[in-house]
Amino acid sequence: GVAGHDRSVDRGGAAPCRLDPATIALERKLTLLRALDRAARELSPLVRQVTAAYVDRQKDTRVLNSEGADLRQSRVSVLLTISVVAERGGILQTGTEVLGGQRGFELFDDDGAPTAARRAAARALAKLDAPKAKAGEMPVVLAAAAGGTFIHEAIGHSLEVDHVQEGSSPAYRGKVGRAVAPETITVVDDPTLPFQQGSFVFDDEGVAARPTTLVRNGVLKDFLYDRATALRENRASNGHGRRESFSSRPIPRMSNLYIAPGKDDPAKIVKELDRGLLVTRMGGGQVDTASGEFVFEVDEGWWVEGGKVRRLVRDANLLGVGPDALRSIDRVGWDIGWGIGTCGKDGQSVAVSDGQPTIRMPKLVVGGSHD
């Protein structure tokens, strides 16, 4: 049956926002964007372009079905993206920062947004002076600050069960109950987290939200299901049927996917790195679910030698195969950091968050320069 019959729910899992963005004058939103533009440009005349994009959204859903459910939820979210381009002598570098979640305009009460604009500009400027990343196979540490883009792309999509049933995600097919990662790795998708971009009280098919443990202590436990994929296996949906709008069909999707924190000291993970790359910000990424091959841009990466962070590097990419990279993780920090974004699949976009602790992979291919 469906949880929460005839229950109207007011804020979709998020705490009520204090300042409803719909009540904020357009001029105040424009003032915010102009302030960010100024904050970034004040750092240096080498800042050539500042793109600040503000979006607020109220999404109201009502699900009625033949089981007699009538469920409503309303979600308010804000998203601010600041991207800065710095240029010198024909060389262009960028820095990007993102703020947001299921919050109201109170997110901009403090000086967090101008600080983020300055951070984005400072990173773009610093990369103008940074040497290119060395190319080759090396240990890579992904800091918690990098957010969970890696886990989202490298394993998340492969655990959406439609890929598995269609045979386009062969790595995990028939593997439930088998080890797919080290014992230190637990992967959870939890739509019940407050304030997170991907949260909801029930999915877009009226199934009550609850955390789903996908990998526990390295063992594959479950996939992400909607009702149709669950019916194929004669089981219940675990509440991951999401749709962009009423006009799209529900498909299995992630919400807030994360690797649970482990026991290692994040600072020590870096200290133990002899020669390798420390990634503190991820850029965009893509994955081929059939082969598991991924490529990520690194927005901010550092060359580490003898356990010390030596210098910022630019133009680095990470290349690998998701299931192999996951299996290779040999350090898991006790911290956690989150990234927020929009995930596209089958032409539909939904809001997601991804989280991970500081992790180390002893051998990953870094794309960069061969000089």
Short mmCIF file of C-alpha atoms in Angstrom, two decimals:
data_model
loop_
_atom_site.label_atom_id
_atom_site.label_comp_id
_atom_site.label_asym_id
_atom_site.label_seq_id
_atom_site.Cartn_x
_atom_site.Cartn_y
_atom_site.Cartn_z
CA GLY A 1 0.00 0.00 0.00
CA VAL A 2 0.95 3.65 -0.19
CA ALA A 3 2.13 5.38 2.93
CA GLY A 4 0.35 8.54 3.96
CA HIS A 5 -3.14 8.17 2.50
CA ASP A 6 -5.09 11.44 2.31
CA ARG A 7 -2.27 13.22 4.00
CA SER A 8 -1.38 16.60 2.69
CA VAL A 9 2.25 17.33 3.32
CA ASP A 10 3.43 20.87 3.35
CA ARG A 11 7.10 21.17 2.51
CA GLY A 12 8.27 17.99 0.93
CA GLY A 13 10.80 16.90 3.51
CA ALA A 14 12.51 20.25 3.69
CA ALA A 15 12.08 22.58 6.61
CA PRO A 16 9.77 25.44 5.66
CA CYS A 17 11.77 28.22 4.05
CA ARG A 18 11.90 31.42 6.09
CA LEU A 19 11.91 33.84 3.15
CA ASP A 20 9.74 32.61 0.30
CA PRO A 21 11.60 33.68 -2.88
CA ALA A 22 8.24 34.43 -4.53
CA THR A 23 7.77 37.31 -2.07
CA ILE A 24 11.19 38.85 -2.82
CA ALA A 25 11.16 41.73 -5.32
CA LEU A 26 12.90 41.06 -8.64
CA GLU A 27 15.06 44.16 -8.07
CA ARG A 28 16.52 42.57 -4.91
CA LYS A 29 17.49 39.46 -6.86
CA LEU A 30 19.11 41.62 -9.55
CA THR A 31 20.95 43.58 -6.86
CA LEU A 32 22.35 40.29 -5.55
CA LEU A 33 23.62 39.33 -9.03
CA ARG A 34 25.19 42.77 -9.59
CA ALA A 35 26.95 42.53 -6.21
CA LEU A 36 28.41 39.14 -7.19
CA ASP A 37 29.60 40.52 -10.53
CA ARG A 38 31.32 43.38 -8.67
CA ALA A 39 32.84 41.11 -5.99
CA ALA A 40 34.46 38.90 -8.64
CA ARG A 41 35.73 41.75 -10.85
CA GLU A 42 37.22 43.72 -7.93
CA LEU A 43 39.89 41.05 -7.50
CA SER A 44 41.75 41.76 -10.74
CA PRO A 45 41.49 43.39 -14.18
CA LEU A 46 42.32 39.92 -15.58
CA VAL A 47 38.76 38.83 -14.72
CA ARG A 48 37.16 38.98 -18.18
CA GLN A 49 33.75 37.45 -17.67
CA VAL A 50 31.45 36.77 -14.75
CA THR A 51 28.33 34.66 -15.21
CA ALA A 52 26.04 34.64 -12.20
CA ALA A 53 22.78 32.73 -12.55
CA TYR A 54 20.04 32.74 -9.92
CA VAL A 55 17.06 30.37 -10.04
CA ASP A 56 14.28 29.89 -7.53
CA ARG A 57 11.60 27.32 -7.94
CA GLN A 58 8.44 26.16 -6.25
CA LYS A 59 7.40 22.69 -7.29
CA ASP A 60 3.96 21.47 -6.24
CA THR A 61 3.11 17.83 -6.79
CA ARG A 62 -0.10 15.93 -6.29
CA VAL A 63 -0.28 12.20 -6.87
CA LEU A 64 -3.63 10.40 -7.14
CA ASN A 65 -3.70 6.72 -7.96
CA SER A 66 -6.02 3.72 -8.17
CA GLU A 67 -4.94 2.60 -4.69
CA GLY A 68 -6.79 5.61 -3.29
CA ALA A 69 -3.79 7.75 -2.49
CA ASP A 70 -4.08 11.52 -2.72
CA LEU A 71 -0.70 12.98 -1.84
CA ARG A 72 0.54 16.55 -2.08
CA GLN A 73 3.88 18.16 -1.48
CA SER A 74 5.40 21.56 -2.14
CA ARG A 75 9.13 22.14 -2.46
CA VAL A 76 10.89 25.49 -2.63
CA SER A 77 14.50 25.66 -3.75
CA VAL A 78 17.08 28.26 -4.72
CA LEU A 79 20.18 27.76 -6.83
CA LEU A 80 23.00 30.20 -7.46
CA THR A 81 25.83 29.43 -9.91
CA ILE A 82 28.82 31.74 -10.31
CA SER A 83 31.33 31.11 -13.07
CA VAL A 84 34.35 33.37 -13.60
CA VAL A 85 36.70 33.48 -16.60
CA ALA A 86 40.17 35.00 -16.19
CA GLU A 87 42.40 35.67 -19.19
CA ARG A 88 46.02 36.61 -19.70
CA GLY A 89 48.02 36.41 -22.90
CA GLY A 90 45.33 34.38 -24.65
CA ILE A 91 45.17 31.78 -21.85
CA LEU A 92 41.69 31.33 -20.35
CA GLN A 93 40.94 29.72 -17.00
CA THR A 94 37.66 29.33 -15.13
CA GLY A 95 36.47 28.95 -11.56
CA THR A 96 32.94 27.95 -10.55
CA GLU A 97 30.97 27.96 -7.29
CA VAL A 98 27.44 26.73 -6.62
CA LEU A 99 25.16 27.50 -3.67
CA GLY A 100 21.65 26.24 -3.07
CA GLY A 101 19.25 23.62 -1.82
CA GLN A 102 15.68 23.39 -0.58
CA ARG A 103 15.91 26.74 1.15
CA GLY A 104 14.44 30.19 0.72
CA PHE A 105 16.03 33.57 0.09
CA GLU A 106 17.42 33.45 3.65
CA LEU A 107 20.32 31.56 2.07
CA PHE A 108 21.65 35.02 1.08
CA ASP A 109 21.31 36.64 4.53
CA ASP A 110 25.04 36.48 5.24
CA ASP A 111 27.98 37.21 2.90
CA GLY A 112 28.21 33.61 1.68
CA ALA A 113 27.32 34.53 -1.91
CA PRO A 114 29.89 37.36 -2.42
CA THR A 115 32.50 35.12 -0.72
CA ALA A 116 31.68 32.36 -3.22
CA ALA A 117 32.03 34.86 -6.12
CA ARG A 118 35.47 35.90 -4.82
CA ARG A 119 36.48 32.24 -4.40
CA ALA A 120 35.49 31.46 -8.01
CA ALA A 121 37.47 34.48 -9.28
CA ALA A 122 40.50 33.72 -7.10
CA ARG A 123 40.58 30.15 -8.42
CA ALA A 124 40.39 31.26 -12.08
CA LEU A 125 43.20 33.77 -11.47
CA ALA A 126 45.38 31.28 -9.58
CA LYS A 127 45.05 28.78 -12.42
CA LEU A 128 46.56 31.35 -14.84
CA ASP A 129 49.85 30.96 -12.92
CA ALA A 130 49.50 27.23 -12.29
CA PRO A 131 51.51 24.68 -14.30
CA LYS A 132 49.62 22.05 -16.28
CA ALA A 133 48.85 18.81 -14.45
CA LYS A 134 51.24 15.92 -15.12
CA ALA A 135 49.60 13.19 -17.17
CA GLY A 136 49.84 9.55 -16.18
CA GLU A 137 48.70 6.95 -13.70
CA MET A 138 48.99 8.05 -10.07
CA PRO A 139 47.32 7.99 -6.67
CA VAL A 140 44.41 10.43 -6.48
CA VAL A 141 42.79 11.79 -3.32
CA LEU A 142 39.31 13.26 -3.74
CA ALA A 143 38.70 15.66 -0.85
CA ALA A 144 35.23 15.82 0.72
CA ALA A 145 35.13 19.43 -0.55
CA ALA A 146 35.05 18.02 -4.10
CA GLY A 147 31.46 16.87 -3.45
CA GLY A 148 30.03 13.62 -4.75
CA THR A 149 30.19 14.05 -8.53
CA PHE A 150 32.48 11.02 -8.61
CA ILE A 151 30.07 8.68 -6.81
CA HIS A 152 27.11 10.02 -8.80
CA GLU A 153 28.75 9.29 -12.15
CA ALA A 154 31.04 6.35 -11.34
CA ILE A 155 28.45 4.14 -9.62
CA GLY A 156 25.14 5.99 -9.12
CA HIS A 157 23.83 5.72 -12.67
CA SER A 158 24.84 2.07 -12.84
CA LEU A 159 22.61 1.32 -9.83
CA GLU A 160 19.46 2.75 -11.44
CA VAL A 161 17.80 -0.58 -12.10
CA ASP A 162 16.42 0.20 -15.57
CA HIS A 163 20.04 0.22 -16.83
CA VAL A 164 20.61 -3.14 -15.13
CA GLN A 165 17.40 -4.74 -16.47
CA GLU A 166 18.09 -3.49 -20.01
CA GLY A 167 21.59 -4.94 -19.78
CA SER A 168 23.24 -1.55 -20.32
CA SER A 169 24.85 -1.69 -16.84
CA PRO A 170 26.44 -5.16 -16.87
CA ALA A 171 28.91 -4.50 -14.02
CA TYR A 172 26.28 -4.94 -11.30
CA ARG A 173 23.81 -7.29 -12.95
CA GLY A 174 23.15 -10.35 -10.77
CA LYS A 175 25.63 -9.07 -8.17
CA VAL A 176 23.25 -8.44 -5.22
CA GLY A 177 24.77 -10.09 -2.15
CA ARG A 178 28.28 -9.97 -3.65
CA ALA A 179 31.18 -7.69 -2.82
CA VAL A 180 31.53 -4.81 -5.31
CA ALA A 181 33.67 -2.49 -3.15
CA PRO A 182 36.01 -2.61 -0.13
CA GLU A 183 34.42 -3.30 3.28
CA THR A 184 34.94 0.36 4.21
CA ILE A 185 32.44 1.49 1.54
CA THR A 186 28.73 2.01 2.22
CA VAL A 187 26.63 3.82 -0.40
CA VAL A 188 23.21 5.26 0.48
CA ASP A 189 20.56 7.18 -1.46
CA ASP A 190 18.46 9.18 1.01
CA PRO A 191 15.63 11.49 -0.17
CA THR A 192 14.64 12.29 3.46
CA LEU A 193 17.61 14.58 4.24
CA PRO A 194 16.51 18.13 5.19
CA PHE A 195 17.48 21.07 2.91
CA GLN A 196 19.14 18.85 0.29
CA GLN A 197 18.41 19.53 -3.36
CA GLY A 198 17.18 16.00 -4.13
CA SER A 199 14.83 15.51 -1.13
CA PHE A 200 11.14 14.63 -1.19
CA VAL A 201 8.45 13.19 1.11
CA PHE A 202 7.21 10.78 -1.54
CA ASP A 203 8.47 10.09 -5.05
CA ASP A 204 6.58 11.07 -8.20
CA GLU A 205 4.56 7.83 -8.05
CA GLY A 206 3.39 8.40 -4.48
CA VAL A 207 5.79 5.97 -2.80
CA ALA A 208 6.96 7.20 0.61
CA ALA A 209 10.56 8.41 0.72
CA ARG A 210 13.05 6.45 2.78
CA PRO A 211 16.79 5.89 2.72
CA THR A 212 17.96 3.02 0.50
CA THR A 213 21.29 1.38 1.32
CA LEU A 214 22.71 0.30 -2.05
CA VAL A 215 26.09 -0.98 -0.88
CA ARG A 216 26.73 -1.98 2.75
CA ASN A 217 30.30 -2.68 3.87
CA GLY A 218 31.27 -3.33 0.26
CA VAL A 219 28.38 -5.72 -0.50
CA LEU A 220 25.76 -4.79 -3.13
CA LYS A 221 22.37 -4.75 -1.38
CA ASP A 222 19.88 -3.07 -3.69
CA PHE A 223 19.19 -0.97 -6.78
CA LEU A 224 17.04 2.14 -7.28
CA TYR A 225 13.51 1.17 -8.41
CA ASP A 226 10.33 2.82 -9.63
CA ARG A 227 7.01 0.95 -9.79
CA ALA A 228 7.40 -0.40 -13.32
CA THR A 229 10.91 -1.81 -12.81
CA ALA A 230 9.84 -3.24 -9.41
CA LEU A 231 6.85 -5.02 -11.01
CA ARG A 232 9.22 -6.76 -13.42
CA GLU A 233 10.93 -8.35 -10.43
CA ASN A 234 7.76 -8.91 -8.43
CA ARG A 235 8.85 -6.63 -5.59
CA ALA A 236 7.90 -3.23 -4.17
CA SER A 237 9.34 0.05 -5.45
CA ASN A 238 11.80 1.66 -3.04
CA GLY A 239 10.61 5.15 -3.89
CA HIS A 240 12.95 6.32 -6.65
CA GLY A 241 10.43 6.87 -9.46
CA ARG A 242 11.04 10.49 -10.44
CA ARG A 243 9.80 12.58 -13.36
CA GLU A 244 10.67 16.07 -14.55
CA SER A 245 6.99 17.04 -14.74
CA PHE A 246 3.51 15.56 -15.17
CA SER A 247 4.22 15.21 -18.88
CA SER A 248 7.24 12.91 -18.42
CA ARG A 249 7.12 9.26 -17.44
CA PRO A 250 8.61 8.20 -14.09
CA ILE A 251 11.99 6.44 -14.28
CA PRO A 252 14.40 5.23 -11.58
CA ARG A 253 16.53 8.17 -10.44
CA MET A 254 18.95 9.14 -7.70
CA SER A 255 17.98 11.73 -5.06
CA ASN A 256 20.75 12.43 -2.49
CA LEU A 257 23.40 9.78 -3.10
CA TYR A 258 26.45 9.54 -0.84
CA ILE A 259 29.35 7.39 0.33
CA ALA A 260 29.06 7.16 4.12
CA PRO A 261 31.99 8.57 6.16
CA GLY A 262 34.66 6.09 7.25
CA LYS A 263 37.34 5.99 9.94
CA ASP A 264 40.41 7.61 8.36
CA ASP A 265 41.71 11.07 9.28
CA PRO A 266 41.36 13.22 6.11
CA ALA A 267 44.56 15.18 6.90
CA LYS A 268 46.48 11.93 7.28
CA ILE A 269 45.20 10.64 3.94
CA VAL A 270 46.91 13.63 2.28
CA LYS A 271 50.06 13.28 4.44
CA GLU A 272 50.43 9.67 3.30
CA LEU A 273 50.44 10.73 -0.36
CA ASP A 274 53.95 10.48 -1.73
CA ARG A 275 53.38 11.75 -5.27
CA GLY A 276 49.88 12.32 -6.61
CA LEU A 277 46.91 14.58 -7.19
CA LEU A 278 44.62 16.08 -4.54
CA VAL A 279 41.27 17.15 -6.00
CA THR A 280 39.39 19.78 -3.99
CA ARG A 281 36.78 20.76 -6.60
CA MET A 282 35.27 18.67 -9.37
CA GLY A 283 34.11 20.09 -12.67
CA GLY A 284 31.67 18.36 -15.00
CA GLY A 285 31.69 14.62 -15.61
CA GLN A 286 30.20 11.99 -17.84
CA VAL A 287 29.95 8.22 -17.85
CA ASP A 288 29.09 5.46 -20.30
CA THR A 289 26.90 3.13 -18.20
CA ALA A 290 27.55 0.22 -20.56
CA SER A 291 31.34 0.23 -20.11
CA GLY A 292 31.50 2.15 -16.83
CA GLU A 293 34.11 4.47 -18.35
CA PHE A 294 34.07 7.98 -16.91
CA VAL A 295 35.88 11.26 -17.48
CA PHE A 296 35.81 14.21 -15.06
CA GLU A 297 37.18 17.69 -15.30
CA VAL A 298 39.05 18.89 -12.22
CA ASP A 299 38.09 22.48 -11.32
CA GLU A 300 40.70 22.67 -8.56
CA GLY A 301 43.54 20.18 -8.15
CA TRP A 302 46.87 20.23 -6.31
CA TRP A 303 50.14 18.38 -6.85
CA VAL A 304 51.19 16.62 -3.65
CA GLU A 305 54.74 15.42 -3.06
CA GLY A 306 56.17 13.91 0.13
CA GLY A 307 52.83 14.37 1.88
CA LYS A 308 52.85 18.14 1.31
CA VAL A 309 50.57 20.14 -0.96
CA ARG A 310 53.10 21.70 -3.35
CA ARG A 311 51.19 23.67 -5.96
CA LEU A 312 47.93 24.22 -7.78
CA VAL A 313 47.78 22.56 -11.21
CA ARG A 314 45.46 23.27 -14.15
CA ASP A 315 43.79 21.39 -17.01
CA ALA A 316 43.56 18.03 -15.20
CA ASN A 317 41.04 15.31 -16.03
CA LEU A 318 40.34 12.03 -14.26
CA LEU A 319 39.74 8.94 -16.39
CA GLY A 320 38.75 5.48 -15.27
CA VAL A 321 36.20 2.72 -15.09
CA GLY A 322 33.60 3.20 -12.32
CA PRO A 323 33.40 -0.33 -10.86
CA ASP A 324 37.22 -0.67 -10.87
CA ALA A 325 37.75 2.77 -9.31
CA LEU A 326 35.20 1.97 -6.59
CA ARG A 327 36.90 -1.34 -5.81
CA SER A 328 40.30 0.34 -5.58
CA ILE A 329 39.39 2.87 -2.84
CA ASP A 330 41.77 2.22 0.07
CA ARG A 331 41.14 5.19 2.38
CA VAL A 332 37.78 6.61 3.52
CA GLY A 333 37.76 9.79 5.65
CA TRP A 334 35.46 10.54 8.55
CA ASP A 335 34.31 13.77 6.89
CA ILE A 336 31.62 14.38 4.25
CA GLY A 337 31.07 17.10 1.64
CA TRP A 338 28.14 17.71 -0.69
CA GLY A 339 27.70 18.88 -4.25
CA ILE A 340 24.39 19.93 -5.78
CA GLY A 341 23.26 19.83 -9.35
CA THR A 342 20.81 18.83 -11.99
CA CYS A 343 20.97 15.33 -13.37
CA GLY A 344 19.84 14.56 -16.91
CA LYS A 345 18.61 11.16 -18.09
CA ASP A 346 16.37 10.17 -21.02
CA GLY A 347 15.83 13.87 -21.74
CA GLN A 348 14.51 14.57 -18.23
CA SER A 349 16.24 16.75 -15.63
CA VAL A 350 15.80 16.41 -11.86
CA ALA A 351 17.51 18.08 -8.90
CA VAL A 352 20.06 15.95 -7.01
CA SER A 353 22.73 16.17 -4.31
CA ASP A 354 25.79 13.95 -4.06
CA GLY A 355 28.10 13.51 -1.08
CA GLN A 356 31.33 11.78 -0.19
CA PRO A 357 34.10 11.74 2.40
CA THR A 358 37.77 12.23 1.52
CA ILE A 359 38.76 9.06 -0.40
CA ARG A 360 41.95 7.76 -1.96
CA MET A 361 42.32 5.68 -5.09
CA PRO A 362 45.88 4.34 -5.44
CA LYS A 363 45.88 4.32 -9.25
CA LEU A 364 43.81 6.54 -11.51
CA VAL A 365 44.65 7.94 -14.92
CA VAL A 366 45.12 11.71 -14.85
CA GLY A 367 44.85 13.44 -18.19
CA GLY A 368 47.05 16.52 -18.45
CA SER A 369 50.29 17.45 -20.13
CA HIS A 370 53.17 15.14 -21.05
CA ASP A 371 55.89 17.79 -20.99
#
